[in-house]
mmCIF file of C-alpha atoms in Angstrom:
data_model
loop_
_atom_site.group_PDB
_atom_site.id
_atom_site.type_symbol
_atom_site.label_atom_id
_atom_site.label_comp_id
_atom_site.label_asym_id
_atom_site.label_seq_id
_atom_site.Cartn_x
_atom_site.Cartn_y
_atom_site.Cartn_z
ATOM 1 C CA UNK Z 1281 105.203 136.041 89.527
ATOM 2 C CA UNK Z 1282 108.726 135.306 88.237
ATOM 3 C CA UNK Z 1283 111.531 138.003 89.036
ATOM 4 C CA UNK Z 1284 109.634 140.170 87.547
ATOM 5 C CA UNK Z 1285 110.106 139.367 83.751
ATOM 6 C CA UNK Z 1286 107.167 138.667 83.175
ATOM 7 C CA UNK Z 1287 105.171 141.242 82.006
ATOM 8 C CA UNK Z 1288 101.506 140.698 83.331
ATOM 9 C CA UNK Z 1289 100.250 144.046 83.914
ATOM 10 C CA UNK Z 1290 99.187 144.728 80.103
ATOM 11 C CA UNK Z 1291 97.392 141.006 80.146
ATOM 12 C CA UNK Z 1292 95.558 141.692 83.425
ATOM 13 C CA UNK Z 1293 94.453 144.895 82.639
ATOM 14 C CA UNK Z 1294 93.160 143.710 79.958
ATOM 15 C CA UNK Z 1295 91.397 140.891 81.959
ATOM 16 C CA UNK Z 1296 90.029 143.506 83.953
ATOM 17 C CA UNK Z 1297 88.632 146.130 81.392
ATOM 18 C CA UNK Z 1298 86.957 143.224 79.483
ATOM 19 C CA UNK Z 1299 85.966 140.760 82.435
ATOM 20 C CA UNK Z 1300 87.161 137.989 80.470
ATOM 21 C CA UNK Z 1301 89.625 135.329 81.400
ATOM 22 C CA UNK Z 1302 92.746 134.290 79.688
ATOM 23 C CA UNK Z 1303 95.856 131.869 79.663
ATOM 24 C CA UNK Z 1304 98.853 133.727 78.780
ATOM 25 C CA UNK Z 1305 102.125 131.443 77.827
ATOM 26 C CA UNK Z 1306 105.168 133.234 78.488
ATOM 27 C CA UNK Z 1307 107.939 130.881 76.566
ATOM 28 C CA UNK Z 1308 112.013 131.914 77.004
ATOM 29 C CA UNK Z 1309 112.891 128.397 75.568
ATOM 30 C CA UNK Z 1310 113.906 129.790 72.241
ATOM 31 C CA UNK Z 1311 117.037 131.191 70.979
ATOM 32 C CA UNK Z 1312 115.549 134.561 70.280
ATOM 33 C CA UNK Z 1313 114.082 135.213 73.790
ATOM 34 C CA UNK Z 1314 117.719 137.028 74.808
ATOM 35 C CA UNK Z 1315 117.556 139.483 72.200
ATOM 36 C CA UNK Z 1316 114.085 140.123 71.771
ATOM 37 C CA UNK Z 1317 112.099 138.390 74.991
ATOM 38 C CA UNK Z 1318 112.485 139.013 78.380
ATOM 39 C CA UNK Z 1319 116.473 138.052 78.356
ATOM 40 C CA UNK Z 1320 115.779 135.963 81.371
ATOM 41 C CA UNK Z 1321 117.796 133.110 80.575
ATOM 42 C CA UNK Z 1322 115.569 130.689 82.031
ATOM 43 C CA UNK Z 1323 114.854 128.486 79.160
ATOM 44 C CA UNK Z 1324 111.516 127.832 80.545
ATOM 45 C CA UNK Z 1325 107.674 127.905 79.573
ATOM 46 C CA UNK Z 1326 105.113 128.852 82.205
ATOM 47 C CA UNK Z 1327 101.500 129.623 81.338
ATOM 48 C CA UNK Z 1328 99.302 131.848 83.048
ATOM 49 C CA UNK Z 1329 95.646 132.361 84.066
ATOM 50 C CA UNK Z 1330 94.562 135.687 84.754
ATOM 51 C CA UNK Z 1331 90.857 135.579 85.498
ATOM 52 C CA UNK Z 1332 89.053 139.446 87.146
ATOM 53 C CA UNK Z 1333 88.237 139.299 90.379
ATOM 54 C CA UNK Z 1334 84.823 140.565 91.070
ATOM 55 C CA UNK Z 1335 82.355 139.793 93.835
ATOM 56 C CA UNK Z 1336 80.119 138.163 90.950
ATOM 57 C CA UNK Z 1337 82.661 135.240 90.756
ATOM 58 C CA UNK Z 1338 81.843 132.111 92.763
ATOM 59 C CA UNK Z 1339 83.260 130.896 94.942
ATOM 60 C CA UNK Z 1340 84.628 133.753 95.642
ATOM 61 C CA UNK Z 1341 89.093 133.996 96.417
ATOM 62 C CA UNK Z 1342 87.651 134.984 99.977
ATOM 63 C CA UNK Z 1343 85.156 132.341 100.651
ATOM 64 C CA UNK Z 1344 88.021 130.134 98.894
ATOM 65 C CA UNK Z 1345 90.282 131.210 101.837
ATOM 66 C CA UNK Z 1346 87.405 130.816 104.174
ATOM 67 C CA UNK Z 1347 88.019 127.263 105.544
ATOM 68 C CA UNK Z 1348 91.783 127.473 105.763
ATOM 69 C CA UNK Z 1349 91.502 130.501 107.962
ATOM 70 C CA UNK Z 1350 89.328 128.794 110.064
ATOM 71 C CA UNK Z 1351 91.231 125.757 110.163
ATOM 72 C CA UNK Z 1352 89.339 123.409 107.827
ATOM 73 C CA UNK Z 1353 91.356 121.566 104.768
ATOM 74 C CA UNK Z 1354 89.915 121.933 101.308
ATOM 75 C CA UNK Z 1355 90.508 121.499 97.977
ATOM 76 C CA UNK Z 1356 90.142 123.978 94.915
ATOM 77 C CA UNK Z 1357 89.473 123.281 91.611
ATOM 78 C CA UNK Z 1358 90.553 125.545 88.575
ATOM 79 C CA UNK Z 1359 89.382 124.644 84.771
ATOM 80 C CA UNK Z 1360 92.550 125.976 82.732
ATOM 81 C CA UNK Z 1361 91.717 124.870 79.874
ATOM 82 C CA UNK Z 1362 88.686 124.583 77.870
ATOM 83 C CA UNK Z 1363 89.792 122.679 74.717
ATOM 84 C CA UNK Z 1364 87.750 122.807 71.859
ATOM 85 C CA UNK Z 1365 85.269 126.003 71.258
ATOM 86 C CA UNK Z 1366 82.334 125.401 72.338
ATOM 87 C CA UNK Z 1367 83.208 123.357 75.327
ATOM 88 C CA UNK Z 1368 80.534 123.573 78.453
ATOM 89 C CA UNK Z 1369 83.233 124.474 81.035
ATOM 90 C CA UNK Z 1370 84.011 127.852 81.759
ATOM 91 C CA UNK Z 1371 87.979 128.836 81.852
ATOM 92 C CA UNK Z 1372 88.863 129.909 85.472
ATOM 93 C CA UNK Z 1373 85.327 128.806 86.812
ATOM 94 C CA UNK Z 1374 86.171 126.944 90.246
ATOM 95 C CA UNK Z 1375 84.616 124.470 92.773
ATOM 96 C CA UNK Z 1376 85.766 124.626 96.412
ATOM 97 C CA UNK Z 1377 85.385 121.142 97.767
ATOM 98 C CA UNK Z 1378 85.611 120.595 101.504
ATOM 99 C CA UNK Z 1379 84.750 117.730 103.837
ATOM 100 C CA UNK Z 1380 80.942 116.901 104.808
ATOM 101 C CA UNK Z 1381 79.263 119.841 102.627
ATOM 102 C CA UNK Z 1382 78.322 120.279 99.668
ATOM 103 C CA UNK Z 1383 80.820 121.890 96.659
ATOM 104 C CA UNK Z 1384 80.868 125.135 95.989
ATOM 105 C CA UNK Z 1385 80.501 126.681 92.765
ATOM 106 C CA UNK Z 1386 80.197 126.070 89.580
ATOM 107 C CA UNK Z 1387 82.144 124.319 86.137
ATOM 108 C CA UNK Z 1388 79.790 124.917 83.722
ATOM 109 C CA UNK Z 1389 78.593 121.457 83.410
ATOM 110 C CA UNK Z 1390 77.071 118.717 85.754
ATOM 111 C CA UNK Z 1391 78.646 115.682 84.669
ATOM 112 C CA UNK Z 1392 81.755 117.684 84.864
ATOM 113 C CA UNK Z 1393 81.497 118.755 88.231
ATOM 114 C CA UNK Z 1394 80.667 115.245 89.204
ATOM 115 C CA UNK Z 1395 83.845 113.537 88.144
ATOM 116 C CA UNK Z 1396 85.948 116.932 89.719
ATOM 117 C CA UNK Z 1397 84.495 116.421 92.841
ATOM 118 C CA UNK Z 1398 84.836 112.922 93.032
ATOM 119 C CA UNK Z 1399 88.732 113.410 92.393
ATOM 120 C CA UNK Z 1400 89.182 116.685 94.645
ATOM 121 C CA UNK Z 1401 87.417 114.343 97.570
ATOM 122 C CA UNK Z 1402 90.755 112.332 97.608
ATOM 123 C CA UNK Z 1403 92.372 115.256 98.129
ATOM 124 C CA UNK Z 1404 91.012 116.573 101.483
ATOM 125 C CA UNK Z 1405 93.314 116.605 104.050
ATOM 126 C CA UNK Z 1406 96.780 116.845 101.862
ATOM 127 C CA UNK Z 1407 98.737 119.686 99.983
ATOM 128 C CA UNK Z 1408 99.327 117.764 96.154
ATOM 129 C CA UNK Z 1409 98.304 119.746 93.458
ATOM 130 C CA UNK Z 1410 97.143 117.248 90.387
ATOM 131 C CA UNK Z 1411 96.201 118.536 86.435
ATOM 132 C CA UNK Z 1412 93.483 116.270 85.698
ATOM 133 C CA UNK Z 1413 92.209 115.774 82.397
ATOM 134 C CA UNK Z 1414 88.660 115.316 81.718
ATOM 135 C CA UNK Z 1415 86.297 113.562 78.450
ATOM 136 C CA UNK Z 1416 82.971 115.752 78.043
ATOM 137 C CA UNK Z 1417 81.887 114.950 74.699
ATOM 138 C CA UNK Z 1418 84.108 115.786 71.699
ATOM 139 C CA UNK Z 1419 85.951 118.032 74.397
ATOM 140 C CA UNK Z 1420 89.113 117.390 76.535
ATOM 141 C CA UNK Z 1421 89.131 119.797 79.854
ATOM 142 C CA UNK Z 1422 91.944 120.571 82.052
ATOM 143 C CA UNK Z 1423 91.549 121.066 85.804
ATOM 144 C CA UNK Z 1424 93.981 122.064 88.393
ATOM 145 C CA UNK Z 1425 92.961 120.242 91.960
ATOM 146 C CA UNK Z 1426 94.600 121.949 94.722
ATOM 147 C CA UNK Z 1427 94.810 120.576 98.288
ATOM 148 C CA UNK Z 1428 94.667 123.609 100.939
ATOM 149 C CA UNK Z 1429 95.680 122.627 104.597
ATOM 150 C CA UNK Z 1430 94.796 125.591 107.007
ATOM 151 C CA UNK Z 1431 97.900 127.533 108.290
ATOM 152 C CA UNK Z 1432 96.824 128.941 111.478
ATOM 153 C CA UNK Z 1433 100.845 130.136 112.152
ATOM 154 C CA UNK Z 1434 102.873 132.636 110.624
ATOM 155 C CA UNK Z 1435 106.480 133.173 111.934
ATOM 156 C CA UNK Z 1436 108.746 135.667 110.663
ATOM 157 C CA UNK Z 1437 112.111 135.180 111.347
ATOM 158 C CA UNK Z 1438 113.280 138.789 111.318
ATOM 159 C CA UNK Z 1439 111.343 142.310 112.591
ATOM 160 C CA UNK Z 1440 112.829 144.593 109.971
ATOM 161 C CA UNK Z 1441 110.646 147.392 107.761
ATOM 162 C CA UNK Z 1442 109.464 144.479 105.354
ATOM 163 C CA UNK Z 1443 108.288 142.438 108.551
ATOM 164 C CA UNK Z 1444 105.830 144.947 108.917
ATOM 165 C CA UNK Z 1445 103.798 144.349 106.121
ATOM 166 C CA UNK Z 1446 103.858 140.599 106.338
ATOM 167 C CA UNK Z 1447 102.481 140.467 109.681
ATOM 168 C CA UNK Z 1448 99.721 142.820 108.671
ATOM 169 C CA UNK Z 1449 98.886 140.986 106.291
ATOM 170 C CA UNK Z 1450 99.110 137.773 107.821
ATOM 171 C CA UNK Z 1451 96.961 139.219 110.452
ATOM 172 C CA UNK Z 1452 94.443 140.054 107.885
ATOM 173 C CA UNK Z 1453 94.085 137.010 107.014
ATOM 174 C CA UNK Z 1454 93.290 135.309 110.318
ATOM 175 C CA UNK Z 1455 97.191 134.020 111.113
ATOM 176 C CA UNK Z 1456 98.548 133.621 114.623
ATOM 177 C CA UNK Z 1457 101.898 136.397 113.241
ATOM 178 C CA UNK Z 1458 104.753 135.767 115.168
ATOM 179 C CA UNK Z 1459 107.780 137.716 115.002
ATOM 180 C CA UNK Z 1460 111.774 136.950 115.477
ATOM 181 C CA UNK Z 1461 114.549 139.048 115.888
ATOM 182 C CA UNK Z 1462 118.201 138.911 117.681
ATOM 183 C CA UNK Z 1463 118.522 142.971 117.613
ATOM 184 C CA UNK Z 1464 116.308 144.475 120.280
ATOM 185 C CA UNK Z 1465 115.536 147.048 118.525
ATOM 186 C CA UNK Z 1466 113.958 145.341 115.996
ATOM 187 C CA UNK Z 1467 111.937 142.898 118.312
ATOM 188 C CA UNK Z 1468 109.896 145.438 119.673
ATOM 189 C CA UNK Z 1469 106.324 144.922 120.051
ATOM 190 C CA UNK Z 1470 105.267 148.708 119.586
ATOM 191 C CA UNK Z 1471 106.648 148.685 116.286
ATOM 192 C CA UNK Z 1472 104.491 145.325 115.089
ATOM 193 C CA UNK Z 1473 101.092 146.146 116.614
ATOM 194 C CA UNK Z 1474 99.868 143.318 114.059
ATOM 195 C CA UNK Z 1475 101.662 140.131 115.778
ATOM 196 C CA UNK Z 1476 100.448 138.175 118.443
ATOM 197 C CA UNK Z 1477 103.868 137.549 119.599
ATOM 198 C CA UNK Z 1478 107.437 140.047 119.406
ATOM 199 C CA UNK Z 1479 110.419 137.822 120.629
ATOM 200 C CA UNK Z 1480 114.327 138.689 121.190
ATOM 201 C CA UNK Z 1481 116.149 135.238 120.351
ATOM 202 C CA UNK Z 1482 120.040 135.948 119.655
ATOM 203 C CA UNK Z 1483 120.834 132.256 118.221
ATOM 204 C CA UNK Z 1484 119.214 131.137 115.224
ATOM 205 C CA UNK Z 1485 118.934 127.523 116.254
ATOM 206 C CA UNK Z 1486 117.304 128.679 119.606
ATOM 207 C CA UNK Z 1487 114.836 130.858 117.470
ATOM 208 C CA UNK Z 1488 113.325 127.924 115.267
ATOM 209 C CA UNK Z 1489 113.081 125.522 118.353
ATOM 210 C CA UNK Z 1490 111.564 128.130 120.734
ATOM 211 C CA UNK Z 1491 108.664 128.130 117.975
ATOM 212 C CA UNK Z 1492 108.250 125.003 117.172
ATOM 213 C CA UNK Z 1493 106.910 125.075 113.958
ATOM 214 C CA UNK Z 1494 104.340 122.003 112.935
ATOM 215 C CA UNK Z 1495 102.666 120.928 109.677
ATOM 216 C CA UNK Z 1496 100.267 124.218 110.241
ATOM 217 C CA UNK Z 1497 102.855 126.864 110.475
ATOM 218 C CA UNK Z 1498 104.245 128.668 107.594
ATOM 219 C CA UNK Z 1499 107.817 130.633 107.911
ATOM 220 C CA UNK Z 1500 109.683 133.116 106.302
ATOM 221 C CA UNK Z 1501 113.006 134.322 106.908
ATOM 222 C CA UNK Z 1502 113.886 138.029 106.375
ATOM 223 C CA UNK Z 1503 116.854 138.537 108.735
ATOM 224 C CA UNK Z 1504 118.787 140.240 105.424
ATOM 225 C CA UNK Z 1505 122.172 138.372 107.095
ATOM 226 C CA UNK Z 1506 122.859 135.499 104.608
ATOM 227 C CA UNK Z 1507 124.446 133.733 106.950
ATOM 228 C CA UNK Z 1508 121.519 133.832 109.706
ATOM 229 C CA UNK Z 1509 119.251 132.895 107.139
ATOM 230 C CA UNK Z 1510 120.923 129.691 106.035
ATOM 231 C CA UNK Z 1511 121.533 128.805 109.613
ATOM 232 C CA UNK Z 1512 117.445 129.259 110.116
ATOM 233 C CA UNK Z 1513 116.665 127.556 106.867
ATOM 234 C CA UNK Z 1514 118.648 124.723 107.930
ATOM 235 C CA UNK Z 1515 117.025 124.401 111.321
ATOM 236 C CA UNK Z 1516 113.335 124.783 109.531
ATOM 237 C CA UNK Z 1517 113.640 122.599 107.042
ATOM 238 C CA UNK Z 1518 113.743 119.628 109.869
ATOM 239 C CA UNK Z 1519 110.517 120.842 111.172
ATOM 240 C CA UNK Z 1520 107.019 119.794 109.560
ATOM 241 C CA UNK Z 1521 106.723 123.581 108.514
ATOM 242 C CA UNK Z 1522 104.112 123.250 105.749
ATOM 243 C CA UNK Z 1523 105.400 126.556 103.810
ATOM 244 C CA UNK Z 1524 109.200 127.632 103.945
ATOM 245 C CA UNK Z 1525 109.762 131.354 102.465
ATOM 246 C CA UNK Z 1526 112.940 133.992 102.399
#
């Protein structure tokens, strides 16, 4: 998260040692933050949740990545906050919603889960991310609904050392990996056994248009040449590429 000045590890180790869940605000908006914050700069306010992941959560983050692996869009919904103590919802409880079955998991309250899964319905099918706000009782709880389309493609857009790990793990997680490179060297299938495909594409603009990204493809560009990146960036970014990374 961040650049790396925010400093998580204490909070989730602490999430993990007491299996409870937490929202941590992290706030550099005031004068003080340069001397005695992070010294980031940003001027900015970003909260949190750090909830233990344990096979005794449900749904569980894998069977939440279940139907985008195999192609199905689905929506996930978060509680992040609570509001008053002794609210029925349960911070960082979630219901996976797809189409035709039934919901998966659990809010901590019926009448709750209704309304949620009424909302994350509408969803199906699109990418928008809402913060709903919810009346049960006395007490006001926050949900983050999150639309998931499947991305069945990963391209890489250069097949240096850090390539290698990204096309691992996008091969872990059920992605068609393919890799681009204009040195030959570098596009060599023997050193990527995880990608489908290893292609040697000198232009940039001929790269992006021999792979055709669509609306299920995510890319990322790692060619470490500023000047090759912006030309693929530039190319992608006319493409319905559903995820753009560098």
């Amino acid at each position: 998260l961040s650049g790396g000045c925010l400093d998580l590890e204490k909070h989730a180790q602490h999430a993990m040692d007491s299996d409870c869940t937490s929202v941590h605000r992290f706030d550099t908006t005031g004068p003080m933050d340069v001397l005695m914050g992070s010294g980031s700069g940003c001027q900015g306010v970003i909260d949190v949740l750090l909830a233990p992941v344990q096979d005794g959560y449900q749904p569980s983050l894998r069977t939440c990545m279940e139907p985008a692996i195999r192609g199905n869009p689905s929506v996930l919904a978060t509680v992040v906050d609570t509001g008053k103590d002794g609210s029925p919802a349960r911070l960082g409880s979630r219901l996976l919603v797809c189409k035709d079955v039934p919901a998966q998991g659990s809010l901590g309250d019926a009448e709750l889960e209704a309304a949620v899964e009424r909302d994350a319905r509408l969803l199906i099918g699109s990418e928008r991310v809402d913060i709903n706000l919810y009346q049960i009782a006395e007490h006001t709880v926050k949900v983050m609904v999150e639309g998931m389309m499947p991305l069945r493609r990963l391209v890489v857009f250069g097949a240096g050392n850090d390539a290698v790990p990204l096309a691992e793990i996008g091969s872990q997680v059920g992605l068609h990996v393919t890799l681009v490179d204009h040195r030959p060297a570098y596009a060599d299938p023997n050193r990527h056994p995880a990608a489908a495909k290893v292609l040697h594409i000198n232009a940039a603009v001929e790269a992006v248009h021999r792979v055709a990204p669509d609306v299920l493809t995510a890319c990322v560009s790692v060619t470490h040449d500023y000047l090759r990146d912006v030309a693929i960036l530039r190319e992608i970014q006319n493409t319905p590429a559903s995820y753009i990374g560098v």
